[in-house]
PDB file of C-alpha atoms in Angstrom:
ATOM      1  CA  VAL A 849     -25.249 -27.249   7.618  1.00 61.00           C
ATOM      2  CA  PRO A 850     -27.723 -29.714   5.734  1.00 79.00           C
ATOM      3  CA  LEU A 851     -30.425 -28.860   8.390  1.00 85.00           C
ATOM      4  CA  THR A 852     -30.049 -25.095   7.694  1.00 80.00           C
ATOM      5  CA  PHE A 853     -30.082 -25.719   3.899  1.00 75.00           C
ATOM      6  CA  LEU A 854     -33.318 -27.874   4.223  1.00 79.00           C
ATOM      7  CA  SER A 855     -34.975 -25.258   6.501  1.00 78.00           C
ATOM      8  CA  ILE A 856     -34.432 -22.541   3.946  1.00 71.00           C
ATOM      9  CA  ARG A 857     -35.792 -24.768   1.181  1.00 71.00           C
ATOM     10  CA  MET A 858     -38.930 -25.500   3.238  1.00 75.00           C
ATOM     11  CA  PHE A 859     -39.640 -22.015   4.511  1.00 73.00           C
ATOM     12  CA  ARG A 860     -39.128 -19.824   1.456  1.00 67.00           C
ATOM     13  CA  THR A 861     -41.085 -16.930   2.894  1.00 66.00           C
ATOM     14  CA  ILE A 862     -38.020 -15.214   4.381  1.00 67.00           C
ATOM     15  CA  HIS A 863     -35.099 -16.707   2.545  1.00 62.00           C
ATOM     16  CA  PRO A 864     -34.487 -16.157  -1.327  1.00 62.00           C
ATOM     17  CA  VAL A 865     -33.742 -19.097  -3.343  1.00 60.00           C
ATOM     18  CA  LEU A 866     -30.193 -18.629  -4.543  1.00 62.00           C
ATOM     19  CA  LEU A 867     -29.705 -21.881  -6.396  1.00 59.00           C
ATOM     20  CA  ALA A 868     -32.779 -23.452  -7.918  1.00 61.00           C
ATOM     21  CA  ALA A 869     -32.884 -26.649  -9.888  1.00 58.00           C
ATOM     22  CA  GLY A 870     -32.245 -26.058 -13.508  1.00 55.00           C
ATOM     23  CA  GLU A 871     -30.527 -22.790 -13.147  1.00 53.00           C
ATOM     24  CA  THR A 872     -27.056 -22.084 -14.425  1.00 54.00           C
ATOM     25  CA  PRO A 873     -24.486 -20.274 -12.255  1.00 52.00           C
ATOM     26  CA  THR A 874     -24.548 -17.449 -14.667  1.00 53.00           C
ATOM     27  CA  ASP A 875     -28.094 -16.685 -13.894  1.00 54.00           C
ATOM     28  CA  GLY A 876     -26.804 -14.396 -11.132  1.00 51.00           C
ATOM     29  CA  PHE A 877     -27.716 -16.879  -8.498  1.00 61.00           C
ATOM     30  CA  GLY A 878     -31.408 -15.688  -8.379  1.00 67.00           C
ATOM     31  CA  LEU A 879     -30.598 -12.181  -7.295  1.00 73.00           C
ATOM     32  CA  SER A 880     -32.352  -9.155  -8.665  1.00 79.00           C
ATOM     33  CA  ASP A 881     -30.424  -6.462 -10.363  1.00 84.00           C
ATOM     34  CA  SER A 882     -30.674  -4.083  -7.563  1.00 88.00           C
ATOM     35  CA  MET A 883     -29.672  -6.778  -5.013  1.00 85.00           C
ATOM     36  CA  GLN A 884     -26.620  -7.583  -7.224  1.00 87.00           C
ATOM     37  CA  ILE A 885     -25.578  -4.026  -7.082  1.00 92.00           C
ATOM     38  CA  ALA A 886     -26.127  -3.745  -3.349  1.00 92.00           C
ATOM     39  CA  LEU A 887     -24.069  -6.853  -3.048  1.00 91.00           C
ATOM     40  CA  PHE A 888     -21.018  -5.671  -5.010  1.00 94.00           C
ATOM     41  CA  VAL A 889     -21.161  -2.155  -3.575  1.00 96.00           C
ATOM     42  CA  SER A 890     -21.136  -3.602   0.049  1.00 96.00           C
ATOM     43  CA  LEU A 891     -18.264  -6.051  -0.996  1.00 96.00           C
ATOM     44  CA  LEU A 892     -16.223  -3.168  -2.401  1.00 97.00           C
ATOM     45  CA  THR A 893     -16.743  -0.925   0.590  1.00 98.00           C
ATOM     46  CA  PHE A 894     -15.822  -3.676   3.043  1.00 98.00           C
ATOM     47  CA  THR A 895     -12.828  -4.517   1.099  1.00 98.00           C
ATOM     48  CA  ILE A 896     -11.575  -0.854   1.030  1.00 98.00           C
ATOM     49  CA  LEU A 897     -12.248  -0.693   4.817  1.00 98.00           C
ATOM     50  CA  PHE A 898     -10.286  -3.942   5.409  1.00 98.00           C
ATOM     51  CA  VAL A 899      -7.292  -2.748   3.412  1.00 98.00           C
ATOM     52  CA  ASP A 900      -7.363   0.561   5.002  1.00 98.00           C
ATOM     53  CA  LEU A 901      -7.425  -0.892   8.584  1.00 98.00           C
ATOM     54  CA  LEU A 902      -4.687  -3.342   7.545  1.00 97.00           C
ATOM     55  CA  CYS A 903      -2.518  -0.412   6.184  1.00 97.00           C
ATOM     56  CA  HIS A 904      -3.053   1.592   9.482  1.00 97.00           C
ATOM     57  CA  ARG A 905      -2.073  -1.564  11.550  1.00 97.00           C
ATOM     58  CA  PHE A 906       1.177  -1.983   9.605  1.00 96.00           C
ATOM     59  CA  LEU A 907       1.858   1.861  10.197  1.00 95.00           C
ATOM     60  CA  LEU A 908       1.150   1.547  13.845  1.00 94.00           C
ATOM     61  CA  ALA A 909       3.405  -1.567  14.156  1.00 93.00           C
ATOM     62  CA  ARG A 910       6.285   0.458  12.282  1.00 93.00           C
ATOM     63  CA  MET A 911       5.819   3.515  14.645  1.00 92.00           C
ATOM     64  CA  MET A 912       5.933   1.182  17.832  1.00 91.00           C
ATOM     65  CA  GLU A 913       9.225  -0.267  16.434  1.00 90.00           C
ATOM     66  CA  ASP A 914      10.738   2.933  15.757  1.00 88.00           C
ATOM     67  CA  MET A 915       9.824   4.268  19.188  1.00 87.00           C
ATOM     68  CA  GLU A 916      11.270   1.168  20.809  1.00 84.00           C
ATOM     69  CA  ASP A 917      14.506   1.660  18.695  1.00 81.00           C
ATOM     70  CA  SER A 918      14.697   5.225  19.767  1.00 80.00           C
ATOM     71  CA  THR A 919      14.162   4.294  23.461  1.00 76.00           C
ATOM     72  CA  ALA A 920      16.826   1.817  23.202  1.00 69.00           C
ATOM     73  CA  ILE A 921      19.381   4.179  21.616  1.00 69.00           C
ATOM     74  CA  SER A 922      18.601   7.034  24.078  1.00 69.00           C
ATOM     75  CA  GLY A 923      19.060   4.382  27.013  1.00 64.00           C
ATOM     76  CA  ILE A 924      22.436   3.328  25.722  1.00 63.00           C
ATOM     77  CA  GLU A 925      23.438   7.012  25.208  1.00 63.00           C
ATOM     78  CA  ASP A 926      22.456   7.791  28.814  1.00 61.00           C
ATOM     79  CA  GLY A 927      24.475   4.676  30.153  1.00 61.00           C
ATOM     80  CA  VAL A 928      21.439   2.587  30.883  1.00 57.00           C
ATOM     81  CA  ILE A 929      21.227  -0.591  29.097  1.00 55.00           C
ATOM     82  CA  GLY A 930      18.052  -2.421  29.209  1.00 50.00           C
TER      83      GLY A 930
END
């Protein structure tokens, strides 16, 4: 990690300086206003996507459990245990 940090400091052509000497953390980490908006919009978007996928995963698990329960009940009713 220190090598990566050093290379970013040495080759400033492609990487923005996020934490420069003498800046306070309230300065926005050196991001322009449009980049801050893009950062927060993408953060919000991926958070919503994550929550949606997580909810669907729980729903799928509940449906699979219900299906296993109904299969077990129908097997007991048919005289097949297993």
